[in-house]
């Protein structure tokens, strides 16, 4: 019974999307909303059941009944493990929340919106659960195509069109990179199944073809994950896409890029890259740390709330890559918990930004100064959200951060903890600054709002104004934030995730289960449940305090002594302006950076492996 | 001679990327994506080729005869459909962008900056 | 970055990228030496296991049927996205009136083109249907045949009969056909599960090799996909044609 649930998370939303398309002219809006919401909720439930059912043993589902024959896989398999199912559950939960939010957010929207959202859900679930390389690629493409269409939803304006074009061109080049990598892997191994490829590659040398295959596939997914220097499209897309769509982009879509890299590395390339782990760790951590810091810097210097949140996403994905890049179960588990906590918090913050946009028809922090004083609940949410992003225990983000830092110390890279703390402090501080200025009216009102992100036109409203924030818009945001708190409190979540991560990286065990029908993955022995680690809690409180300081500094920066202000503007302004100028909105620059990034990653891996 | 397809793949990818980065026309950029796409087709189909073998259609051939790889052809077919539709989406975006901005020169799209 | 800086930056990056790609690609065996197990395993088993003589269609619709579902839905979602981006008029009546007015401005198509277009439209559509229904026997299948069927509609447009085309293929009908085709494929998958088998397992009778009605679900899926692809491409084509007519009118060409 559990076994036959495996195809549902991808098949059910897609079927419902087709149904809604066929019925779109005949059913009223409320029915479309209802069908979409029920589908989302059902898929969430199914994914959670799969999560719990696969905790000890992966669920292997062969489509078309094509079980492997003498170690050769003829068909496509879904291999459901706890990390993949957890990601699918997060995706389903966020889609349901976004659909609920959209009920009142969009006055009049055709069924096409719901069709696209459900297709997006099906794609994300399929991506997280599949065990086949080309299947991974097609789900990735479905996710991307729907994302392009949803970004350009407000076709009457210039911004969304340009944002969608930049997004689409850059991500499509990334998809072609992935496809080239897949072709190379297929040529070497003659297989498309993860387990079979892993076995074949581990038996052979890691020469130019294998190295470049990994670099191409990883870069394609890292473009989706918006790592520096592939990150330029994210700010454009987030600024222009409708808010419920941004919830999904930041909450789960970019994290799926990180998951893709992890899955590809651990099931296929870990065996052949084993001897070079130290060097590869260095490369991944380097990219991750650079992304975390740069994202945080851009985040703090933004005043448009949606772009600010987008840059903070980039910073947090950098932290995720460092967690993954440590190449240990603890690091991977920390990244997984961090994905959960961050996804929920970021989603609730984006929904909050959507409510602000809906009430005041603007998302500029400068224009909103002090206008949110009467929105107590929303203000509290932003405050708590900012603290959660900064790493306040016991939120899921704090737990994940702590686990990554512990893994870093164990691996001898303690400097990474400092990087993560700085990044969290800056991004959390930026959100706290927004909360303080908009909802508490602290500091001084600024002059002109920054012209970044809008040229001649003022920001066009996304939706008609509601007099009082409807409960159906506020409720999902609150529930998600509460979920982020709960995620850190689930008993033994750290231990269980570490166990799941241990199973995830066990390449030999994985291939035994998938190809030979072995009963269960050999585990590494029972882990001892530990209570909250004192140093982790201290680290979390430390970064939270730092974030509060950063926020206050940002709010009251005009009140600092004149000498400090002058020195800051003389030394910090020019490099900051140069950095921000790189985000030019011109896709040709982005494509040049993309080539640079792939070349750099390729050269680094070439040196690492040889 | 037998390495030619691989050189063609690299050349097409490079030319397509070059076209995107130096373009003054959105439609040209989208078509450069098609060029990159073609490099992936050449790569896939050349990988599956077997000299002296027949097409994998067994209507008149016995099953045991030597045939080329059908899997890469199926992959290429999937690839064509996927990329054609994404390109259609991109061209629709281009049409609308042309109407809103009045131009399809990427240098003059200025709705996003900083 | 200005253009000069970008050229230099990109030039250096591209040189490194090309070098790396060559390094990777030269690890491939030379052309003509395919070795892998996957293709051979399928070639040897396909006629016996599925009574289908076209191995590629069997791979697409049976062995790797899940990939094809997702591919079909990419088409489906992209066309939905294009509809979203290009649909100008919600109201169909006003749309038809506008189209008639536009057509009057299109000018006269040459009589030869009109004659050729009108005579070829239906045979091409029939050819497409033939390709769809014989996918499991000879090269072809739902995608190829569906595209050919859609070309029949394009012939009508080229013949200058856009209004006829719109009347024969109204967007609401096309959307329903598309949804039926896409949803139908998933339903076939679930139908397999209803009999206790796996999703997308080939549970229909396999028939005799070489007959049109053979290979079980491969034939049925091929037709469902053909319907969806044809509807999707006609819808796409009409959306773009509308835009072309609209732009032509604006520029008064």
JSON list of N, CA, C and O in Angstrom, two decimals, chain C residues 133-178:
[
{"chain": "C", "resi": 133, "resn": "UNK", "atom": "N", "xyz": [-0.87, 6.73, -35.61]},
{"chain": "C", "resi": 133, "resn": "UNK", "atom": "CA", "xyz": [-1.39, 5.41, -35.32]},
{"chain": "C", "resi": 133, "resn": "UNK", "atom": "C", "xyz": [-0.43, 4.29, -35.65]},
{"chain": "C", "resi": 133, "resn": "UNK", "atom": "O", "xyz": [-0.62, 3.16, -35.21]},
{"chain": "C", "resi": 134, "resn": "UNK", "atom": "N", "xyz": [0.62, 4.56, -36.41]},
{"chain": "C", "resi": 134, "resn": "UNK", "atom": "CA", "xyz": [1.58, 3.51, -36.74]},
{"chain": "C", "resi": 134, "resn": "UNK", "atom": "C", "xyz": [2.88, 3.68, -35.98]},
{"chain": "C", "resi": 134, "resn": "UNK", "atom": "O", "xyz": [3.89, 3.13, -36.36]},
{"chain": "C", "resi": 135, "resn": "UNK", "atom": "N", "xyz": [2.83, 4.43, -34.88]},
{"chain": "C", "resi": 135, "resn": "UNK", "atom": "CA", "xyz": [4.07, 4.71, -34.15]},
{"chain": "C", "resi": 135, "resn": "UNK", "atom": "C", "xyz": [4.76, 3.48, -33.63]},
{"chain": "C", "resi": 135, "resn": "UNK", "atom": "O", "xyz": [5.98, 3.44, -33.55]},
{"chain": "C", "resi": 136, "resn": "UNK", "atom": "N", "xyz": [3.98, 2.45, -33.28]},
{"chain": "C", "resi": 136, "resn": "UNK", "atom": "CA", "xyz": [4.63, 1.29, -32.68]},
{"chain": "C", "resi": 136, "resn": "UNK", "atom": "C", "xyz": [5.21, 0.37, -33.74]},
{"chain": "C", "resi": 136, "resn": "UNK", "atom": "O", "xyz": [5.87, -0.61, -33.42]},
{"chain": "C", "resi": 137, "resn": "UNK", "atom": "N", "xyz": [4.93, 0.65, -35.01]},
{"chain": "C", "resi": 137, "resn": "UNK", "atom": "CA", "xyz": [5.40, -0.24, -36.08]},
{"chain": "C", "resi": 137, "resn": "UNK", "atom": "C", "xyz": [6.59, 0.33, -36.82]},
{"chain": "C", "resi": 137, "resn": "UNK", "atom": "O", "xyz": [7.55, -0.36, -37.11]},
{"chain": "C", "resi": 138, "resn": "UNK", "atom": "N", "xyz": [6.51, 1.64, -37.14]},
{"chain": "C", "resi": 138, "resn": "UNK", "atom": "CA", "xyz": [7.55, 2.28, -37.93]},
{"chain": "C", "resi": 138, "resn": "UNK", "atom": "C", "xyz": [7.89, 3.61, -37.28]},
{"chain": "C", "resi": 138, "resn": "UNK", "atom": "O", "xyz": [7.14, 4.08, -36.41]},
{"chain": "C", "resi": 139, "resn": "UNK", "atom": "N", "xyz": [8.99, 4.23, -37.68]},
{"chain": "C", "resi": 139, "resn": "UNK", "atom": "CA", "xyz": [9.35, 5.49, -37.03]},
{"chain": "C", "resi": 139, "resn": "UNK", "atom": "C", "xyz": [8.18, 6.46, -37.04]},
{"chain": "C", "resi": 139, "resn": "UNK", "atom": "O", "xyz": [7.56, 6.69, -38.07]},
{"chain": "C", "resi": 140, "resn": "UNK", "atom": "N", "xyz": [7.88, 7.01, -35.90]},
{"chain": "C", "resi": 140, "resn": "UNK", "atom": "CA", "xyz": [6.73, 7.90, -35.80]},
{"chain": "C", "resi": 140, "resn": "UNK", "atom": "C", "xyz": [6.23, 7.87, -34.39]},
{"chain": "C", "resi": 140, "resn": "UNK", "atom": "O", "xyz": [6.96, 7.57, -33.46]},
{"chain": "C", "resi": 141, "resn": "UNK", "atom": "N", "xyz": [4.97, 8.17, -34.23]},
{"chain": "C", "resi": 141, "resn": "UNK", "atom": "CA", "xyz": [4.41, 8.17, -32.89]},
{"chain": "C", "resi": 141, "resn": "UNK", "atom": "C", "xyz": [3.62, 9.44, -32.65]},
{"chain": "C", "resi": 141, "resn": "UNK", "atom": "O", "xyz": [3.40, 10.24, -33.54]},
{"chain": "C", "resi": 142, "resn": "UNK", "atom": "N", "xyz": [3.24, 9.62, -31.41]},
{"chain": "C", "resi": 142, "resn": "UNK", "atom": "CA", "xyz": [2.36, 10.73, -31.07]},
{"chain": "C", "resi": 142, "resn": "UNK", "atom": "C", "xyz": [2.95, 12.08, -31.37]},
{"chain": "C", "resi": 142, "resn": "UNK", "atom": "O", "xyz": [2.30, 12.95, -31.94]},
{"chain": "C", "resi": 143, "resn": "UNK", "atom": "N", "xyz": [4.21, 12.28, -31.00]},
{"chain": "C", "resi": 143, "resn": "UNK", "atom": "CA", "xyz": [4.78, 13.62, -31.13]},
{"chain": "C", "resi": 143, "resn": "UNK", "atom": "C", "xyz": [4.99, 14.01, -32.58]},
{"chain": "C", "resi": 143, "resn": "UNK", "atom": "O", "xyz": [4.60, 15.10, -33.01]},
{"chain": "C", "resi": 144, "resn": "UNK", "atom": "N", "xyz": [5.61, 13.12, -33.32]},
{"chain": "C", "resi": 144, "resn": "UNK", "atom": "CA", "xyz": [5.87, 13.43, -34.72]},
{"chain": "C", "resi": 144, "resn": "UNK", "atom": "C", "xyz": [4.56, 13.63, -35.47]},
{"chain": "C", "resi": 144, "resn": "UNK", "atom": "O", "xyz": [4.36, 14.61, -36.18]},
{"chain": "C", "resi": 145, "resn": "UNK", "atom": "N", "xyz": [3.63, 12.67, -35.29]},
{"chain": "C", "resi": 145, "resn": "UNK", "atom": "CA", "xyz": [2.37, 12.75, -36.01]},
{"chain": "C", "resi": 145, "resn": "UNK", "atom": "C", "xyz": [1.54, 13.96, -35.60]},
{"chain": "C", "resi": 145, "resn": "UNK", "atom": "O", "xyz": [0.90, 14.60, -36.42]},
{"chain": "C", "resi": 146, "resn": "UNK", "atom": "N", "xyz": [1.56, 14.28, -34.32]},
{"chain": "C", "resi": 146, "resn": "UNK", "atom": "CA", "xyz": [0.79, 15.42, -33.85]},
{"chain": "C", "resi": 146, "resn": "UNK", "atom": "C", "xyz": [1.28, 16.71, -34.49]},
{"chain": "C", "resi": 146, "resn": "UNK", "atom": "O", "xyz": [0.48, 17.58, -34.85]},
{"chain": "C", "resi": 147, "resn": "UNK", "atom": "N", "xyz": [2.60, 16.82, -34.62]},
{"chain": "C", "resi": 147, "resn": "UNK", "atom": "CA", "xyz": [3.14, 18.03, -35.24]},
{"chain": "C", "resi": 147, "resn": "UNK", "atom": "C", "xyz": [2.71, 18.12, -36.71]},
{"chain": "C", "resi": 147, "resn": "UNK", "atom": "O", "xyz": [2.37, 19.19, -37.20]},
{"chain": "C", "resi": 148, "resn": "UNK", "atom": "N", "xyz": [2.73, 16.97, -37.39]},
{"chain": "C", "resi": 148, "resn": "UNK", "atom": "CA", "xyz": [2.33, 16.99, -38.80]},
{"chain": "C", "resi": 148, "resn": "UNK", "atom": "C", "xyz": [0.87, 17.37, -38.92]},
{"chain": "C", "resi": 148, "resn": "UNK", "atom": "O", "xyz": [0.47, 18.15, -39.80]},
{"chain": "C", "resi": 149, "resn": "UNK", "atom": "N", "xyz": [0.04, 16.85, -38.02]},
{"chain": "C", "resi": 149, "resn": "UNK", "atom": "CA", "xyz": [-1.38, 17.22, -38.06]},
{"chain": "C", "resi": 149, "resn": "UNK", "atom": "C", "xyz": [-1.55, 18.72, -37.87]},
{"chain": "C", "resi": 149, "resn": "UNK", "atom": "O", "xyz": [-2.37, 19.36, -38.54]},
{"chain": "C", "resi": 150, "resn": "UNK", "atom": "N", "xyz": [-0.77, 19.28, -36.96]},
{"chain": "C", "resi": 150, "resn": "UNK", "atom": "CA", "xyz": [-0.88, 20.72, -36.72]},
{"chain": "C", "resi": 150, "resn": "UNK", "atom": "C", "xyz": [-0.46, 21.51, -37.96]},
{"chain": "C", "resi": 150, "resn": "UNK", "atom": "O", "xyz": [-0.96, 22.61, -38.19]},
{"chain": "C", "resi": 151, "resn": "UNK", "atom": "N", "xyz": [0.47, 20.94, -38.73]},
{"chain": "C", "resi": 151, "resn": "UNK", "atom": "CA", "xyz": [0.89, 21.65, -39.94]},
{"chain": "C", "resi": 151, "resn": "UNK", "atom": "C", "xyz": [-0.26, 21.84, -40.90]},
{"chain": "C", "resi": 151, "resn": "UNK", "atom": "O", "xyz": [-0.28, 22.81, -41.66]},
{"chain": "C", "resi": 152, "resn": "UNK", "atom": "N", "xyz": [-1.20, 20.89, -40.87]},
{"chain": "C", "resi": 152, "resn": "UNK", "atom": "CA", "xyz": [-2.37, 21.05, -41.74]},
{"chain": "C", "resi": 152, "resn": "UNK", "atom": "C", "xyz": [-3.08, 22.37, -41.47]},
{"chain": "C", "resi": 152, "resn": "UNK", "atom": "O", "xyz": [-3.53, 23.06, -42.39]},
{"chain": "C", "resi": 153, "resn": "UNK", "atom": "N", "xyz": [-3.14, 22.73, -40.20]},
{"chain": "C", "resi": 153, "resn": "UNK", "atom": "CA", "xyz": [-3.77, 24.01, -39.85]},
{"chain": "C", "resi": 153, "resn": "UNK", "atom": "C", "xyz": [-2.97, 25.18, -40.38]},
{"chain": "C", "resi": 153, "resn": "UNK", "atom": "O", "xyz": [-3.52, 26.18, -40.85]},
{"chain": "C", "resi": 154, "resn": "UNK", "atom": "N", "xyz": [-1.64, 25.04, -40.32]},
{"chain": "C", "resi": 154, "resn": "UNK", "atom": "CA", "xyz": [-0.80, 26.14, -40.80]},
{"chain": "C", "resi": 154, "resn": "UNK", "atom": "C", "xyz": [-1.01, 26.35, -42.30]},
{"chain": "C", "resi": 154, "resn": "UNK", "atom": "O", "xyz": [-0.97, 27.47, -42.80]},
{"chain": "C", "resi": 155, "resn": "UNK", "atom": "N", "xyz": [-1.25, 25.24, -43.02]},
{"chain": "C", "resi": 155, "resn": "UNK", "atom": "CA", "xyz": [-1.52, 25.38, -44.46]},
{"chain": "C", "resi": 155, "resn": "UNK", "atom": "C", "xyz": [-2.74, 26.25, -44.71]},
{"chain": "C", "resi": 155, "resn": "UNK", "atom": "O", "xyz": [-2.79, 27.04, -45.65]},
{"chain": "C", "resi": 156, "resn": "UNK", "atom": "N", "xyz": [-3.76, 26.12, -43.85]},
{"chain": "C", "resi": 156, "resn": "UNK", "atom": "CA", "xyz": [-4.94, 26.95, -44.00]},
{"chain": "C", "resi": 156, "resn": "UNK", "atom": "C", "xyz": [-4.61, 28.43, -43.83]},
{"chain": "C", "resi": 156, "resn": "UNK", "atom": "O", "xyz": [-5.09, 29.29, -44.56]},
{"chain": "C", "resi": 157, "resn": "UNK", "atom": "N", "xyz": [-3.74, 28.70, -42.84]},
{"chain": "C", "resi": 157, "resn": "UNK", "atom": "CA", "xyz": [-3.35, 30.09, -42.61]},
{"chain": "C", "resi": 157, "resn": "UNK", "atom": "C", "xyz": [-2.60, 30.64, -43.82]},
{"chain": "C", "resi": 157, "resn": "UNK", "atom": "O", "xyz": [-2.85, 31.76, -44.26]},
{"chain": "C", "resi": 158, "resn": "UNK", "atom": "N", "xyz": [-1.69, 29.81, -44.36]},
{"chain": "C", "resi": 158, "resn": "UNK", "atom": "CA", "xyz": [-0.91, 30.27, -45.51]},
{"chain": "C", "resi": 158, "resn": "UNK", "atom": "C", "xyz": [-1.80, 30.52, -46.71]},
{"chain": "C", "resi": 158, "resn": "UNK", "atom": "O", "xyz": [-1.50, 31.38, -47.55]},
{"chain": "C", "resi": 159, "resn": "UNK", "atom": "N", "xyz": [-2.89, 29.76, -46.78]},
{"chain": "C", "resi": 159, "resn": "UNK", "atom": "CA", "xyz": [-3.81, 29.95, -47.91]},
{"chain": "C", "resi": 159, "resn": "UNK", "atom": "C", "xyz": [-4.67, 31.18, -47.73]},
{"chain": "C", "resi": 159, "resn": "UNK", "atom": "O", "xyz": [-5.52, 31.48, -48.57]},
{"chain": "C", "resi": 160, "resn": "UNK", "atom": "N", "xyz": [-4.47, 31.89, -46.63]},
{"chain": "C", "resi": 160, "resn": "UNK", "atom": "CA", "xyz": [-5.24, 33.11, -46.43]},
{"chain": "C", "resi": 160, "resn": "UNK", "atom": "C", "xyz": [-6.59, 32.89, -45.79]},
{"chain": "C", "resi": 160, "resn": "UNK", "atom": "O", "xyz": [-7.41, 33.80, -45.72]},
{"chain": "C", "resi": 161, "resn": "UNK", "atom": "N", "xyz": [-6.82, 31.67, -45.30]},
{"chain": "C", "resi": 161, "resn": "UNK", "atom": "CA", "xyz": [-8.14, 31.36, -44.75]},
{"chain": "C", "resi": 161, "resn": "UNK", "atom": "C", "xyz": [-8.09, 31.35, -43.24]},
{"chain": "C", "resi": 161, "resn": "UNK", "atom": "O", "xyz": [-8.51, 30.39, -42.58]},
{"chain": "C", "resi": 162, "resn": "UNK", "atom": "N", "xyz": [-7.58, 32.44, -42.64]},
{"chain": "C", "resi": 162, "resn": "UNK", "atom": "CA", "xyz": [-7.40, 32.41, -41.18]},
{"chain": "C", "resi": 162, "resn": "UNK", "atom": "C", "xyz": [-8.73, 32.33, -40.46]},
{"chain": "C", "resi": 162, "resn": "UNK", "atom": "O", "xyz": [-8.86, 31.67, -39.44]},
{"chain": "C", "resi": 163, "resn": "UNK", "atom": "N", "xyz": [-9.72, 33.03, -41.00]},
{"chain": "C", "resi": 163, "resn": "UNK", "atom": "CA", "xyz": [-11.03, 33.03, -40.32]},
{"chain": "C", "resi": 163, "resn": "UNK", "atom": "C", "xyz": [-11.61, 31.62, -40.28]},
{"chain": "C", "resi": 163, "resn": "UNK", "atom": "O", "xyz": [-12.15, 31.17, -39.27]},
{"chain": "C", "resi": 164, "resn": "UNK", "atom": "N", "xyz": [-11.48, 30.91, -41.42]},
{"chain": "C", "resi": 164, "resn": "UNK", "atom": "CA", "xyz": [-11.95, 29.52, -41.44]},
{"chain": "C", "resi": 164, "resn": "UNK", "atom": "C", "xyz": [-11.22, 28.69, -40.41]},
{"chain": "C", "resi": 164, "resn": "UNK", "atom": "O", "xyz": [-11.81, 27.88, -39.70]},
{"chain": "C", "resi": 165, "resn": "UNK", "atom": "N", "xyz": [-9.93, 28.92, -40.34]},
{"chain": "C", "resi": 165, "resn": "UNK", "atom": "CA", "xyz": [-9.12, 28.17, -39.38]},
{"chain": "C", "resi": 165, "resn": "UNK", "atom": "C", "xyz": [-9.62, 28.40, -37.97]},
{"chain": "C", "resi": 165, "resn": "UNK", "atom": "O", "xyz": [-9.79, 27.48, -37.18]},
{"chain": "C", "resi": 166, "resn": "UNK", "atom": "N", "xyz": [-9.88, 29.67, -37.65]},
{"chain": "C", "resi": 166, "resn": "UNK", "atom": "CA", "xyz": [-10.34, 29.98, -36.30]},
{"chain": "C", "resi": 166, "resn": "UNK", "atom": "C", "xyz": [-11.70, 29.33, -36.02]},
{"chain": "C", "resi": 166, "resn": "UNK", "atom": "O", "xyz": [-11.97, 28.86, -34.93]},
{"chain": "C", "resi": 167, "resn": "UNK", "atom": "N", "xyz": [-12.56, 29.36, -37.05]},
{"chain": "C", "resi": 167, "resn": "UNK", "atom": "CA", "xyz": [-13.89, 28.81, -36.83]},
{"chain": "C", "resi": 167, "resn": "UNK", "atom": "C", "xyz": [-13.83, 27.30, -36.65]},
{"chain": "C", "resi": 167, "resn": "UNK", "atom": "O", "xyz": [-14.59, 26.73, -35.87]},
{"chain": "C", "resi": 168, "resn": "UNK", "atom": "N", "xyz": [-12.95, 26.63, -37.39]},
{"chain": "C", "resi": 168, "resn": "UNK", "atom": "CA", "xyz": [-12.84, 25.18, -37.26]},
{"chain": "C", "resi": 168, "resn": "UNK", "atom": "C", "xyz": [-12.16, 24.78, -35.96]},
{"chain": "C", "resi": 168, "resn": "UNK", "atom": "O", "xyz": [-12.41, 23.72, -35.41]},
{"chain": "C", "resi": 169, "resn": "UNK", "atom": "N", "xyz": [-11.23, 25.60, -35.50]},
{"chain": "C", "resi": 169, "resn": "UNK", "atom": "CA", "xyz": [-10.46, 25.26, -34.31]},
{"chain": "C", "resi": 169, "resn": "UNK", "atom": "C", "xyz": [-10.57, 26.35, -33.27]},
{"chain": "C", "resi": 169, "resn": "UNK", "atom": "O", "xyz": [-9.63, 27.08, -33.03]},
{"chain": "C", "resi": 170, "resn": "UNK", "atom": "N", "xyz": [-11.74, 26.52, -32.66]},
{"chain": "C", "resi": 170, "resn": "UNK", "atom": "CA", "xyz": [-11.83, 27.57, -31.65]},
{"chain": "C", "resi": 170, "resn": "UNK", "atom": "C", "xyz": [-10.98, 27.22, -30.44]},
{"chain": "C", "resi": 170, "resn": "UNK", "atom": "O", "xyz": [-10.91, 26.05, -30.05]},
{"chain": "C", "resi": 171, "resn": "UNK", "atom": "N", "xyz": [-10.34, 28.22, -29.85]},
{"chain": "C", "resi": 171, "resn": "UNK", "atom": "CA", "xyz": [-9.46, 27.94, -28.71]},
{"chain": "C", "resi": 171, "resn": "UNK", "atom": "C", "xyz": [-10.11, 27.13, -27.59]},
{"chain": "C", "resi": 171, "resn": "UNK", "atom": "O", "xyz": [-9.45, 26.26, -27.03]},
{"chain": "C", "resi": 172, "resn": "UNK", "atom": "N", "xyz": [-11.37, 27.36, -27.23]},
{"chain": "C", "resi": 172, "resn": "UNK", "atom": "CA", "xyz": [-11.91, 26.53, -26.15]},
{"chain": "C", "resi": 172, "resn": "UNK", "atom": "C", "xyz": [-11.88, 25.04, -26.48]},
{"chain": "C", "resi": 172, "resn": "UNK", "atom": "O", "xyz": [-11.52, 24.22, -25.63]},
{"chain": "C", "resi": 173, "resn": "UNK", "atom": "N", "xyz": [-12.22, 24.72, -27.75]},
{"chain": "C", "resi": 173, "resn": "UNK", "atom": "CA", "xyz": [-12.18, 23.30, -28.13]},
{"chain": "C", "resi": 173, "resn": "UNK", "atom": "C", "xyz": [-10.77, 22.76, -28.04]},
{"chain": "C", "resi": 173, "resn": "UNK", "atom": "O", "xyz": [-10.54, 21.65, -27.57]},
{"chain": "C", "resi": 174, "resn": "UNK", "atom": "N", "xyz": [-9.81, 23.56, -28.51]},
{"chain": "C", "resi": 174, "resn": "UNK", "atom": "CA", "xyz": [-8.42, 23.11, -28.49]},
{"chain": "C", "resi": 174, "resn": "UNK", "atom": "C", "xyz": [-7.94, 22.88, -27.07]},
{"chain": "C", "resi": 174, "resn": "UNK", "atom": "O", "xyz": [-7.23, 21.91, -26.79]},
{"chain": "C", "resi": 175, "resn": "UNK", "atom": "N", "xyz": [-8.35, 23.78, -26.17]},
{"chain": "C", "resi": 175, "resn": "UNK", "atom": "CA", "xyz": [-7.91, 23.61, -24.78]},
{"chain": "C", "resi": 175, "resn": "UNK", "atom": "C", "xyz": [-8.48, 22.33, -24.20]},
{"chain": "C", "resi": 175, "resn": "UNK", "atom": "O", "xyz": [-7.78, 21.59, -23.48]},
{"chain": "C", "resi": 176, "resn": "UNK", "atom": "N", "xyz": [-9.73, 22.03, -24.52]},
{"chain": "C", "resi": 176, "resn": "UNK", "atom": "CA", "xyz": [-10.33, 20.80, -23.98]},
{"chain": "C", "resi": 176, "resn": "UNK", "atom": "C", "xyz": [-9.63, 19.58, -24.56]},
{"chain": "C", "resi": 176, "resn": "UNK", "atom": "O", "xyz": [-9.32, 18.62, -23.83]},
{"chain": "C", "resi": 177, "resn": "UNK", "atom": "N", "xyz": [-9.35, 19.61, -25.87]},
{"chain": "C", "resi": 177, "resn": "UNK", "atom": "CA", "xyz": [-8.65, 18.47, -26.49]},
{"chain": "C", "resi": 177, "resn": "UNK", "atom": "C", "xyz": [-7.28, 18.27, -25.87]},
{"chain": "C", "resi": 177, "resn": "UNK", "atom": "O", "xyz": [-6.85, 17.15, -25.61]},
{"chain": "C", "resi": 178, "resn": "UNK", "atom": "N", "xyz": [-6.60, 19.40, -25.64]},
{"chain": "C", "resi": 178, "resn": "UNK", "atom": "CA", "xyz": [-5.28, 19.33, -25.03]},
{"chain": "C", "resi": 178, "resn": "UNK", "atom": "C", "xyz": [-5.37, 18.69, -23.65]},
{"chain": "C", "resi": 178, "resn": "UNK", "atom": "O", "xyz": [-4.57, 17.82, -23.30]}
]
